[in-house]
Coordinates of C-alpha atoms in Angstrom, one line a residue:
Chain P
M30 CA 28.0 -27.9 -9.8
A31 CA 27.7 -27.1 -13.5
S32 CA 23.8 -26.5 -13.0
F33 CA 24.9 -24.4 -9.9
M34 CA 26.7 -22.0 -11.9
S35 CA 24.2 -21.8 -14.7
L36 CA 21.8 -20.8 -11.8
V37 CA 24.2 -18.2 -10.4
I38 CA 24.4 -16.8 -14.0
A39 CA 20.7 -16.5 -14.8
G40 CA 20.6 -14.9 -11.0
L41 CA 22.7 -12.4 -11.9
A42 CA 20.9 -11.3 -15.0
T43 CA 17.8 -11.2 -12.7
G44 CA 19.7 -9.4 -10.2
A45 CA 20.9 -6.8 -12.6
I46 CA 17.6 -5.7 -13.3
Y47 CA 16.4 -5.5 -10.1
A48 CA 19.6 -3.4 -9.4
L49 CA 18.7 -1.0 -12.1
I50 CA 15.2 -0.6 -10.5
A51 CA 16.6 -0.2 -7.0
I52 CA 19.0 2.4 -8.0
G53 CA 16.5 4.5 -9.5
F54 CA 14.2 3.9 -6.4
S55 CA 16.8 5.0 -4.0
L56 CA 18.0 8.1 -6.0
L57 CA 14.2 9.4 -5.5
W58 CA 14.4 8.7 -1.9
Q59 CA 17.7 10.4 -1.4
T60 CA 16.9 13.7 -3.3
S61 CA 13.3 14.3 -2.6
Q62 CA 12.1 11.8 0.1
T63 CA 9.8 10.2 -2.5
I64 CA 8.8 6.4 -1.8
N65 CA 8.0 5.1 -4.9
F66 CA 5.4 2.3 -4.5
A67 CA 4.7 2.4 -8.2
Q68 CA 8.4 1.8 -9.5
G69 CA 7.3 -1.5 -10.4
E70 CA 4.5 -0.4 -12.5
F71 CA 7.2 2.2 -14.1
V72 CA 9.1 -0.8 -15.3
M73 CA 6.3 -2.6 -16.6
L74 CA 4.6 0.3 -18.6
P75 CA 7.7 1.4 -21.0
A76 CA 7.4 -2.2 -22.6
F77 CA 3.7 -1.2 -23.6
F78 CA 5.2 2.3 -25.0
V79 CA 7.3 0.2 -27.4
L80 CA 4.9 -2.4 -28.4
A81 CA 2.5 0.5 -29.1
A82 CA 5.1 2.1 -31.3
I83 CA 5.6 -1.3 -33.1
N84 CA 2.0 -1.9 -33.7
A85 CA 1.9 1.7 -35.0
G86 CA 4.5 0.3 -37.8
A87 CA 8.2 1.6 -36.4
P88 CA 10.9 -0.8 -36.5
F89 CA 12.3 -2.1 -33.4
W90 CA 15.2 -0.3 -32.7
L91 CA 12.9 3.0 -33.2
A92 CA 10.2 1.7 -31.1
A93 CA 12.8 0.9 -28.2
L94 CA 13.9 4.5 -28.4
I95 CA 10.6 6.0 -28.5
G96 CA 9.7 4.0 -25.7
L97 CA 12.8 5.5 -23.6
V98 CA 12.0 8.9 -24.6
I99 CA 8.0 8.6 -23.7
S100 CA 9.1 6.9 -20.3
V101 CA 11.6 9.6 -19.5
I102 CA 8.9 12.1 -20.3
I103 CA 6.0 10.7 -18.4
L104 CA 7.5 8.6 -15.7
G105 CA 10.1 11.2 -15.2
A106 CA 8.9 14.5 -15.7
M107 CA 5.1 14.3 -15.6
F108 CA 5.4 12.0 -12.5
K109 CA 7.1 14.7 -10.7
R110 CA 5.3 17.8 -11.8
L111 CA 1.6 16.2 -11.4
L112 CA 2.2 14.1 -8.2
V113 CA 5.2 14.4 -6.5
D114 CA 5.3 18.4 -6.5
P115 CA 1.7 18.9 -5.1
M116 CA 2.0 16.1 -2.7
L117 CA 5.2 16.4 -1.1
R118 CA 4.3 19.2 1.1
H119 CA 2.0 16.8 2.9
G120 CA 4.9 14.6 4.0
V121 CA 6.5 11.4 3.3
L122 CA 3.7 8.8 3.7
P123 CA 0.8 10.5 2.2
L124 CA 3.2 11.0 -1.0
A125 CA 3.8 7.1 -0.7
I126 CA 0.3 6.3 -0.3
A127 CA -0.7 8.4 -3.5
T128 CA 2.0 6.4 -5.3
M129 CA 0.1 3.2 -4.5
A130 CA -3.1 4.8 -6.1
L131 CA -1.1 5.5 -9.0
S132 CA 0.2 1.7 -9.4
I133 CA -3.3 0.8 -9.4
F134 CA -4.1 3.5 -12.0
L135 CA -1.5 2.3 -14.2
R136 CA -1.8 -1.3 -13.9
E137 CA -5.6 -1.0 -14.7
S138 CA -4.9 1.4 -17.5
V139 CA -2.7 -1.3 -19.2
K140 CA -5.3 -3.9 -18.8
E141 CA -8.0 -2.1 -19.9
F142 CA -6.5 -0.2 -22.6
Y143 CA -4.1 -2.8 -23.8
S144 CA -4.5 -6.2 -22.8
A145 CA -4.9 -8.3 -20.0
E146 CA -2.7 -11.3 -21.7
A147 CA 0.9 -11.4 -21.4
S148 CA 2.5 -9.9 -24.8
P149 CA 5.4 -11.5 -26.3
F150 CA 8.4 -8.6 -26.4
P151 CA 11.3 -8.8 -28.9
S152 CA 14.7 -8.7 -27.7
F153 CA 18.1 -7.0 -29.0
I154 CA 20.0 -10.3 -28.0
P155 CA 19.1 -13.8 -29.5
G156 CA 18.1 -16.3 -26.8
T157 CA 20.7 -18.9 -27.9
T158 CA 22.5 -20.9 -25.3
I159 CA 26.5 -21.2 -25.3
G160 CA 28.5 -23.8 -23.7
F161 CA 31.5 -22.6 -21.8
A162 CA 33.5 -25.0 -19.7
G163 CA 30.9 -27.4 -19.3
I164 CA 28.0 -24.7 -18.1
S165 CA 25.4 -23.5 -20.4
V166 CA 24.8 -19.8 -20.4
S167 CA 21.9 -18.1 -22.3
L168 CA 23.4 -15.2 -24.2
Q169 CA 20.5 -13.3 -23.4
H170 CA 21.4 -13.4 -19.6
V171 CA 24.9 -12.2 -20.5
G172 CA 23.7 -9.6 -22.6
V173 CA 21.4 -8.4 -19.9
V174 CA 24.2 -8.3 -17.4
L175 CA 26.7 -6.1 -19.8
V176 CA 24.1 -3.5 -20.3
A177 CA 22.8 -3.2 -16.9
I178 CA 26.7 -3.1 -15.7
A179 CA 27.1 -0.5 -18.6
S180 CA 24.2 1.7 -17.5
V181 CA 25.4 1.9 -13.6
M182 CA 29.0 2.8 -14.8
A183 CA 27.6 5.3 -16.9
L184 CA 25.5 6.6 -14.2
T185 CA 28.2 6.5 -11.5
A186 CA 30.6 8.5 -13.9
L187 CA 27.7 10.9 -14.1
L188 CA 27.3 11.6 -10.7
D189 CA 31.1 11.4 -9.4
R190 CA 33.0 12.9 -12.6
T191 CA 30.7 15.7 -13.8
P192 CA 29.9 19.0 -12.3
I193 CA 26.3 18.2 -12.8
G194 CA 26.4 14.8 -10.9
R195 CA 28.6 16.3 -8.0
Q196 CA 25.6 19.1 -7.7
M197 CA 23.2 16.3 -7.4
Q198 CA 25.1 14.5 -5.0
A199 CA 25.2 17.7 -2.8
C200 CA 21.5 18.3 -3.0
A201 CA 21.1 14.8 -1.8
Q202 CA 23.1 15.4 1.2
N203 CA 22.1 18.5 2.1
P204 CA 19.6 20.5 0.0
D205 CA 19.7 23.7 2.3
V206 CA 23.6 24.0 2.2
A207 CA 23.3 23.2 -1.6
R208 CA 20.6 25.9 -2.1
I209 CA 22.9 28.4 -0.2
L210 CA 26.1 27.5 -2.7
G211 CA 23.7 28.3 -5.7
I212 CA 23.1 25.0 -6.6
P213 CA 19.6 24.9 -8.7
V214 CA 18.3 22.4 -6.0
E215 CA 15.0 22.0 -8.0
R216 CA 16.3 21.4 -11.4
M217 CA 18.8 18.6 -10.0
I218 CA 16.0 16.8 -8.4
M219 CA 14.1 17.3 -11.8
Y220 CA 17.3 15.4 -13.1
T221 CA 17.0 12.5 -10.9
F222 CA 13.4 12.0 -11.7
L223 CA 14.5 11.7 -15.3
I224 CA 17.5 9.5 -14.7
N225 CA 15.0 7.2 -12.8
G226 CA 12.6 7.3 -15.9
L227 CA 15.6 6.3 -18.2
L228 CA 16.6 3.5 -15.6
V229 CA 13.0 1.9 -15.6
G230 CA 12.9 2.1 -19.3
I231 CA 16.2 0.4 -19.7
A232 CA 14.9 -2.1 -17.1
S233 CA 11.9 -2.9 -19.2
L234 CA 13.7 -3.3 -22.1
L235 CA 15.8 -5.7 -20.6
V236 CA 13.1 -7.6 -18.7
S237 CA 10.2 -8.0 -21.0
P238 CA 11.9 -10.2 -23.4
I239 CA 12.7 -12.7 -20.2
Y240 CA 9.4 -12.4 -18.5
L241 CA 6.9 -11.1 -21.1
A242 CA 4.9 -7.7 -21.1
K243 CA 2.1 -8.1 -18.8
F244 CA 0.1 -5.5 -16.7
S245 CA 0.4 -7.5 -13.6
S246 CA 4.2 -8.0 -13.7
G247 CA 5.1 -4.9 -11.9
E248 CA 3.8 -6.2 -8.3
T249 CA 6.7 -8.6 -8.4
L250 CA 9.2 -6.4 -9.9
G251 CA 8.4 -3.6 -7.8
L252 CA 8.8 -5.7 -4.6
A253 CA 12.0 -7.1 -5.5
A254 CA 13.3 -3.5 -6.1
F255 CA 12.3 -2.7 -2.7
I256 CA 13.6 -5.5 -1.1
A257 CA 16.8 -4.9 -2.9
A258 CA 17.2 -1.3 -1.8
I259 CA 16.4 -2.2 1.6
V260 CA 18.9 -5.2 2.1
G261 CA 21.7 -3.2 0.4
G262 CA 21.2 -0.1 2.1
F263 CA 18.4 2.5 1.1
N264 CA 21.0 5.6 1.0
R265 CA 23.9 4.1 -1.2
I266 CA 23.8 3.3 -4.9
R267 CA 26.4 0.7 -4.2
G268 CA 23.9 -0.9 -1.7
A269 CA 21.3 -0.9 -4.2
I270 CA 23.6 -2.7 -6.8
A271 CA 24.8 -5.5 -4.0
G272 CA 21.2 -5.8 -2.9
G273 CA 20.1 -6.3 -6.5
F274 CA 22.6 -9.1 -7.2
L275 CA 22.0 -10.6 -3.9
L276 CA 18.4 -11.0 -4.3
G277 CA 18.3 -12.2 -8.0
I278 CA 20.9 -14.7 -7.1
A279 CA 18.9 -16.1 -3.8
D280 CA 15.9 -16.1 -5.7
N281 CA 17.2 -18.2 -8.7
L282 CA 18.8 -20.6 -6.0
A283 CA 15.7 -20.7 -3.8
A284 CA 13.5 -21.4 -6.8
A285 CA 16.0 -24.5 -7.8
Y286 CA 16.6 -26.1 -4.1
V287 CA 14.1 -24.8 -1.9
S288 CA 10.6 -25.2 -3.4
T289 CA 9.1 -23.3 -6.2
Q290 CA 5.9 -22.7 -4.6
Y291 CA 7.7 -20.4 -1.6
R292 CA 10.4 -19.2 -3.8
G293 CA 8.7 -15.8 -3.4
A294 CA 9.1 -16.1 0.4
V295 CA 12.8 -16.3 0.5
P296 CA 13.6 -12.5 -0.4
L297 CA 10.7 -11.7 2.2
F298 CA 12.5 -13.6 4.9
L299 CA 15.6 -11.9 3.8
L300 CA 13.9 -8.5 4.0
I301 CA 12.5 -9.3 7.6
A302 CA 15.9 -10.4 8.8
V303 CA 17.9 -7.4 7.2
I304 CA 15.0 -5.0 8.7
L305 CA 15.1 -6.2 12.2
L306 CA 18.7 -6.9 12.6
R307 CA 20.5 -4.1 10.3
P308 CA 17.8 -1.5 9.6
Q309 CA 20.0 0.7 7.5
G310 CA 21.0 -2.3 5.1
L311 CA 24.0 -4.3 4.6
F312 CA 26.0 -1.5 3.0
G313 CA 24.2 1.4 4.1
K314 CA 24.9 3.9 6.7
A315 CA 22.8 4.7 9.5
E316 CA 20.3 7.5 9.4
E317 CA 19.7 9.6 12.3
R318 CA 16.1 9.2 13.7
T319 CA 14.0 12.4 13.2
V320 CA 12.1 13.1 16.6
Chain T
M15 CA -24.4 30.3 22.9
I16 CA -25.1 27.4 20.8
P17 CA -28.7 26.4 20.4
P18 CA -29.7 23.1 21.5
L19 CA -31.0 22.2 17.9
A20 CA -27.4 22.4 16.9
R21 CA -26.2 20.4 19.3
L22 CA -28.6 17.5 18.8
W23 CA -28.1 17.1 15.2
Q24 CA -25.3 14.6 15.3
P25 CA -27.0 12.2 17.5
A26 CA -30.2 12.4 15.7
A27 CA -28.3 12.1 12.1
L28 CA -26.8 8.8 14.1
V29 CA -30.2 7.4 15.1
L30 CA -31.4 8.1 11.5
A31 CA -28.5 6.3 10.1
I32 CA -29.1 3.2 12.4
M33 CA -32.8 3.2 11.4
L34 CA -32.1 3.6 7.9
L35 CA -29.5 0.4 7.9
I36 CA -32.2 -1.5 9.7
A37 CA -34.8 -0.6 7.3
L38 CA -32.9 -0.8 4.0
P39 CA -33.1 -4.7 3.2
F40 CA -36.8 -4.5 3.3
G41 CA -36.4 -2.3 -0.2
L42 CA -33.6 -4.0 -1.5
E43 CA -32.9 -7.3 -3.6
R44 CA -31.1 -10.2 -2.6
Y45 CA -27.9 -8.5 -4.4
G46 CA -28.4 -5.3 -2.9
I47 CA -28.5 -6.9 0.5
Y48 CA -25.2 -8.7 -0.2
I49 CA -23.6 -5.3 -1.0
L50 CA -24.8 -4.1 2.1
S51 CA -23.6 -6.8 4.1
L52 CA -20.2 -6.7 2.6
W53 CA -20.1 -3.0 3.3
A54 CA -20.5 -3.8 7.0
V55 CA -18.0 -6.7 6.7
T56 CA -15.4 -4.3 4.9
T57 CA -16.1 -1.4 7.4
I58 CA -15.2 -3.7 10.5
A59 CA -11.8 -4.5 8.8
A60 CA -11.2 -0.9 8.0
I61 CA -12.2 0.2 12.0
G62 CA -9.4 -2.1 13.0
L63 CA -6.9 -0.6 10.6
N64 CA -8.0 3.0 11.4
L65 CA -7.4 2.2 15.2
T66 CA -3.5 0.6 14.3
L67 CA -3.1 3.8 11.4
G68 CA -5.5 6.6 12.3
Y69 CA -5.1 6.7 15.9
A70 CA -1.9 4.8 16.8
G71 CA -0.1 6.1 13.5
Q72 CA 1.5 2.5 12.8
I73 CA 1.2 2.1 9.1
S74 CA 0.3 -1.4 8.3
L75 CA -0.2 -3.3 4.7
A76 CA -1.0 -6.5 6.2
Q77 CA -5.1 -5.9 7.4
G78 CA -6.1 -8.0 4.2
A79 CA -3.8 -10.7 5.7
F80 CA -5.8 -11.0 8.9
V81 CA -9.1 -10.6 7.1
G82 CA -8.0 -13.7 5.4
I83 CA -6.6 -15.4 8.5
G84 CA -10.1 -14.8 9.9
A85 CA -11.8 -16.1 7.0
Y86 CA -9.8 -19.6 6.7
T87 CA -10.2 -19.7 10.2
A88 CA -13.9 -19.8 10.1
A89 CA -14.2 -22.0 6.9
I90 CA -12.0 -24.4 8.2
M91 CA -13.5 -24.7 11.6
T92 CA -17.3 -24.5 10.6
S93 CA -16.8 -26.9 7.6
A94 CA -15.4 -29.3 10.6
G95 CA -18.5 -28.8 12.4
W96 CA -17.5 -26.5 15.1
P97 CA -20.2 -23.4 15.6
L98 CA -19.1 -19.9 14.1
L99 CA -18.7 -18.4 17.6
V100 CA -16.1 -20.6 18.6
A101 CA -14.3 -20.0 15.4
L102 CA -14.8 -16.2 16.0
I103 CA -13.1 -16.6 19.5
V104 CA -10.1 -18.5 17.7
A105 CA -9.7 -16.1 15.1
I106 CA -9.5 -13.3 17.3
I107 CA -7.1 -14.8 19.6
L108 CA -5.0 -15.9 16.6
C109 CA -5.1 -12.7 15.0
F110 CA -4.2 -10.7 18.3
A111 CA -1.2 -12.8 18.9
V112 CA 0.0 -12.7 15.2
G113 CA -0.6 -9.0 15.4
W114 CA 1.2 -8.6 18.4
L115 CA 4.3 -10.4 16.6
L116 CA 3.9 -8.3 13.7
G117 CA 4.1 -5.4 15.9
Y118 CA 7.6 -6.2 17.0
P119 CA 9.3 -4.9 13.7
A120 CA 7.3 -1.6 14.5
L121 CA 9.0 -1.3 17.7
R122 CA 12.7 -0.9 15.8
V123 CA 11.4 0.7 12.5
Q124 CA 9.0 3.4 11.5
H125 CA 7.1 4.5 8.7
H126 CA 7.9 3.2 5.1
Y127 CA 10.3 0.6 6.8
L128 CA 6.9 -0.6 8.7
A129 CA 5.2 -0.6 5.5
F130 CA 7.5 -2.9 3.8
V131 CA 7.6 -5.5 6.6
T132 CA 3.8 -5.3 6.6
L133 CA 3.8 -5.9 3.0
A134 CA 6.2 -8.8 3.1
F135 CA 3.9 -10.4 5.9
S136 CA 1.0 -10.0 3.6
T137 CA 2.8 -11.5 0.8
L138 CA 3.9 -14.3 2.9
A139 CA 0.4 -15.1 4.4
F140 CA -1.2 -15.2 0.6
L141 CA 1.6 -17.7 -0.3
V142 CA 0.4 -20.0 2.8
F143 CA -3.2 -19.8 1.6
R144 CA -2.3 -20.8 -1.8
N145 CA 0.2 -23.6 -1.1
E146 CA -0.8 -25.3 2.2
Q147 CA -3.4 -27.4 0.3
W148 CA -4.0 -29.8 2.9
L149 CA -5.3 -27.0 5.4
T150 CA -6.5 -24.5 3.1
G151 CA -7.7 -26.1 0.0
G152 CA -5.0 -24.2 -2.2
I153 CA -6.3 -22.4 -5.3
Y154 CA -9.4 -24.3 -5.3
G155 CA -10.5 -23.0 -1.8
I156 CA -13.1 -24.2 0.6
F157 CA -16.9 -24.6 -0.3
G158 CA -20.1 -24.3 0.9
I159 CA -19.2 -22.7 4.4
P160 CA -22.6 -22.7 6.5
R161 CA -24.2 -19.6 7.8
P162 CA -24.7 -19.9 11.4
T163 CA -28.0 -20.7 13.6
I164 CA -28.2 -18.2 16.6
F165 CA -30.5 -18.8 19.6
G166 CA -32.2 -21.4 17.2
F167 CA -32.9 -18.7 14.3
S168 CA -31.2 -19.9 11.1
T169 CA -29.3 -16.9 9.2
R170 CA -29.3 -18.7 5.7
S171 CA -31.3 -16.0 4.1
A172 CA -29.5 -12.9 3.0
Q173 CA -31.6 -10.8 5.1
A174 CA -31.0 -12.8 8.1
F175 CA -27.3 -12.8 7.6
Y176 CA -27.3 -9.2 6.9
Y177 CA -28.6 -8.3 10.4
V178 CA -25.7 -10.6 12.0
C179 CA -23.2 -8.7 10.0
L180 CA -25.1 -5.4 11.1
G181 CA -24.9 -6.6 14.8
A182 CA -21.3 -7.5 14.7
L183 CA -20.8 -3.9 13.0
G184 CA -22.5 -2.1 16.0
A185 CA -20.4 -4.4 18.5
V186 CA -17.2 -3.8 17.0
S187 CA -18.2 0.0 16.8
L188 CA -19.0 0.4 20.3
M189 CA -15.9 -1.3 21.4
A190 CA -14.0 1.0 19.3
W191 CA -16.0 4.4 20.5
W192 CA -15.1 3.2 24.0
L193 CA -11.5 2.4 23.3
V194 CA -10.5 5.6 21.6
R195 CA -12.3 7.5 24.6
S196 CA -10.3 5.4 27.2
P197 CA -6.9 6.3 28.5
W198 CA -6.0 3.5 26.0
G199 CA -7.2 5.4 23.1
R200 CA -5.4 8.5 24.6
A201 CA -2.3 6.8 24.9
F202 CA -2.5 5.5 21.3
T203 CA -3.2 9.4 19.9
A204 CA 0.0 10.5 22.2
L205 CA 2.0 7.6 20.3
R206 CA 1.0 8.9 17.0
E207 CA 1.7 12.5 17.6
N208 CA 4.7 12.3 19.4
P209 CA 6.2 9.0 20.6
L210 CA 9.3 10.5 22.3
R211 CA 7.0 12.7 24.4
A212 CA 4.4 10.1 25.4
Q213 CA 7.3 8.2 26.8
S214 CA 8.5 11.0 28.7
L215 CA 5.2 11.1 30.1
G216 CA 5.5 7.8 31.4
I217 CA 3.3 5.9 28.6
D218 CA 4.5 2.2 27.8
T219 CA 5.1 3.0 24.0
R220 CA 6.3 -0.5 23.6
R221 CA 3.2 -2.3 25.0
Y222 CA 0.9 0.3 23.1
T223 CA 2.5 0.0 20.0
L224 CA 2.1 -3.9 20.3
M225 CA -1.6 -3.3 21.3
A226 CA -2.3 -1.1 18.5
F227 CA -1.3 -3.8 16.2
A228 CA -3.0 -6.6 18.2
I229 CA -6.2 -5.0 18.5
G230 CA -6.3 -3.7 15.0
S231 CA -5.3 -7.2 13.6
A232 CA -8.1 -8.9 16.1
I233 CA -10.7 -6.9 14.4
G234 CA -9.6 -7.7 11.0
G235 CA -9.9 -11.1 11.8
V236 CA -13.5 -10.5 12.9
S237 CA -14.2 -9.0 9.6
G238 CA -12.8 -12.2 8.0
V239 CA -15.0 -14.4 10.2
L240 CA -18.1 -12.8 8.8
Y241 CA -16.7 -12.8 5.1
A242 CA -16.4 -16.6 5.0
P243 CA -20.0 -17.6 5.7
L244 CA -21.3 -14.1 3.9
V245 CA -19.6 -15.2 0.3
E246 CA -19.8 -19.0 1.4
F247 CA -16.7 -19.7 -0.4
V248 CA -13.0 -19.1 0.7
D249 CA -10.1 -18.9 -1.9
P250 CA -6.8 -17.0 -1.6
T251 CA -7.1 -14.6 -4.4
P252 CA -9.5 -11.9 -2.2
F253 CA -6.6 -12.0 0.6
S254 CA -4.0 -10.8 -1.8
L255 CA -2.1 -7.6 -1.3
V256 CA -4.6 -5.5 -3.3
L257 CA -7.1 -6.0 -0.3
S258 CA -4.5 -4.5 2.0
L259 CA -3.9 -1.7 -0.2
N260 CA -7.8 -1.3 -0.7
L261 CA -8.4 -1.1 3.2
L262 CA -5.4 1.4 3.6
L263 CA -6.9 3.8 0.9
M264 CA -10.6 3.1 2.3
V265 CA -9.0 4.4 5.8
I266 CA -7.2 7.3 4.2
V267 CA -10.2 8.4 2.0
G268 CA -12.7 8.2 4.6
G269 CA -10.5 10.1 6.8
Q270 CA -7.7 8.8 9.2
G271 CA -8.3 9.2 13.0
F272 CA -11.8 10.1 12.5
F273 CA -14.2 7.7 14.1
F274 CA -16.5 7.6 11.0
G275 CA -13.9 7.7 8.2
P276 CA -13.7 3.9 7.9
F277 CA -17.5 3.8 7.3
L278 CA -17.6 6.4 4.7
G279 CA -14.2 4.9 2.8
A280 CA -15.7 1.3 3.1
L281 CA -19.1 2.8 1.5
I282 CA -17.3 4.6 -1.0
A283 CA -15.0 1.5 -2.1
V284 CA -18.0 -1.0 -1.9
L285 CA -20.4 1.2 -3.6
L286 CA -18.3 2.8 -6.1
P287 CA -17.8 -0.4 -8.4
E288 CA -21.6 -0.8 -8.2
W289 CA -22.4 2.8 -9.3
L290 CA -19.7 2.6 -11.9
R291 CA -20.7 -0.6 -13.4
F292 CA -21.5 1.1 -16.5
T293 CA -17.7 1.8 -17.1
K294 CA -17.1 -1.6 -16.9
G295 CA -13.5 -2.4 -16.1
Y296 CA -12.8 1.5 -16.0
Y297 CA -14.0 1.9 -12.3
L298 CA -10.7 0.9 -10.4
I299 CA -8.7 3.8 -12.8
I300 CA -11.2 6.0 -12.0
Y301 CA -11.2 5.2 -8.3
A302 CA -7.5 5.5 -8.3
L303 CA -7.5 8.8 -10.1
V304 CA -10.0 10.1 -7.5
V305 CA -8.0 9.1 -4.5
M306 CA -5.0 10.9 -6.2
L307 CA -6.6 14.0 -6.6
L308 CA -8.3 13.6 -3.0
L309 CA -4.7 13.2 -1.6
I310 CA -3.3 15.9 -3.6
W311 CA -6.3 18.6 -2.1
S312 CA -6.0 17.2 1.3
P313 CA -4.2 13.9 2.9
S314 CA -6.5 13.9 5.9
G315 CA -9.6 12.4 3.7
I316 CA -13.1 13.5 3.0
L317 CA -14.1 13.8 6.8
G318 CA -10.8 16.0 7.4
I319 CA -11.9 18.3 4.6
L320 CA -15.5 18.4 5.9
D321 CA -14.0 19.0 9.4
E322 CA -11.5 21.9 8.4
A323 CA -14.6 23.6 6.4
L324 CA -16.5 23.1 9.6
T325 CA -14.0 24.9 11.4
R326 CA -13.4 27.7 9.3
R327 CA -16.8 28.6 9.0
K328 CA -17.3 28.4 13.0
T329 CA -14.2 30.7 13.0
R330 CA -16.0 33.1 10.5
R331 CA -19.0 33.2 12.5
A332 CA -17.2 33.8 15.6
S333 CA -15.0 36.8 13.8
A334 CA -18.3 37.9 12.3
L335 CA -19.9 38.2 15.8
R336 CA -16.6 39.8 17.2
A337 CA -16.8 42.2 14.1
A338 CA -20.4 43.5 14.9
A339 CA -19.7 43.5 18.6
R340 CA -16.3 45.8 18.0
P341 CA -17.9 49.0 17.2
T342 CA -19.6 49.6 20.6
L343 CA -16.4 48.4 22.3
D344 CA -13.5 50.4 20.4
E345 CA -15.1 52.8 18.0
G346 CA -13.1 54.0 14.9
R347 CA -10.2 51.5 15.3
A348 CA -9.2 49.9 11.8
P349 CA -10.0 46.1 12.2

């Protein structure tokens, strides 16, 4: 039982990271119909900005800040301006395919220009384990969950409590009406891309100390985020959070109780089952089909 | 109006290309012949995906998995002493059946959801290739896959096996050519353009969606059956998600829904690493960048851009003819 609880807590930590990535993913979908197949690579990349800054002599806190700022600029603003804007007129699928090419581009660039090996990554939180009621818990996992929850709460507060947040929601629900009401829709869409840039940056700072910074780590992270977003429900932030936690826990329990070899298969079966039985996701609302 | 020479250039170019493909091995070294064979094998897989994606409009990120299934079928069966032809038939039936089953999600979900389901299938297939050591040899793979003997002729030499690949490519192309021109092919296109309208016209969209997946997948299996004896070694690495992504990009780059799109896309994807060898590891970076630029320019691929340009030239010529004819018809009116 004690090991079961430890596994669940470790699962919550992975799940919290998945949730952060999945939220950004579904935000982009809601406001601009962008399916970002490069989302996993977006999480892999900021860690290397930070490492580059550290190699240039910056202390860790400054490097982390630089990493976040660069990821907001490059993965937020430049991604939208250079790839999404010119591709959007071609439709959803061509844009999705373009982001697949982008994922290859980012992965190979890191491999060639930085390193093909996994690099250790410093952590804000010490990796010590504490015992609590017979359950051993890694402080790092607790810290990851806390940071992720704080980020999500800040985001929901922004979306629900501020005028900008409400305008962004209006754009997601009905861009035409939002435009008539005088909301600068283009700027709001840009904001969601910047938020996504920040979210993947935070996720990168949280995940890299645990799984190391490696050029290929985006593949699993991206897939996990897609699955979390779809399982939870593509059109709800709440769904992405629930999907992330569910997936993280299922992933960790499967590794311990099913088989480590087929650990990766459990989320996939979850995905196929949800898509076949409840395509709008466990917590999502059904979207009308376009003819 | 059209002079007969202009109408002849297309078949003439085709005959020339076929003759070139037959003659090429005589001017190439072993490695060049290998690359050419690899192109033929890759093109077959891309033709299958083009049927599913380009003609029937169903996105699939699982074509690489079917190439893998075909390759493992060939590897396991020929190692056990069966002839390659039997392995080919088994692989076609197996991939057809699995592709048919994979089509079922496509009946419920479309577009990006379908992309994710097929992506999940691709990842699952990779896990099976890697983990079921008793069957697939796990990460060590299967060595020493023999090349077949056809009508008493051994195809052990690179050149002989190239002609096997080329022959298979020819056969698959003819079949695909016939298919897209048959009522089935038209039903596929109707399915892509407007599924609801297709249904209201009495097309059994359910059956044709499953068919599009099954046939495309079976052709992927054919490609795999040739891949195994070509490389003479099979392990899980080449059949990861990357292959499925690459095949998809090939079809898109060449021009989806164009018959010769896969030929061109595979040519670029197979030859580009060779041409860009001097750039060492950077070729994938350059390739991805070129694909993005091409997609921004036009998502219909290279043949799509050519087709547009040709149509524009034709219209311009026609309007030039009209403009030349106009003054005699109605003088003085502004164009």
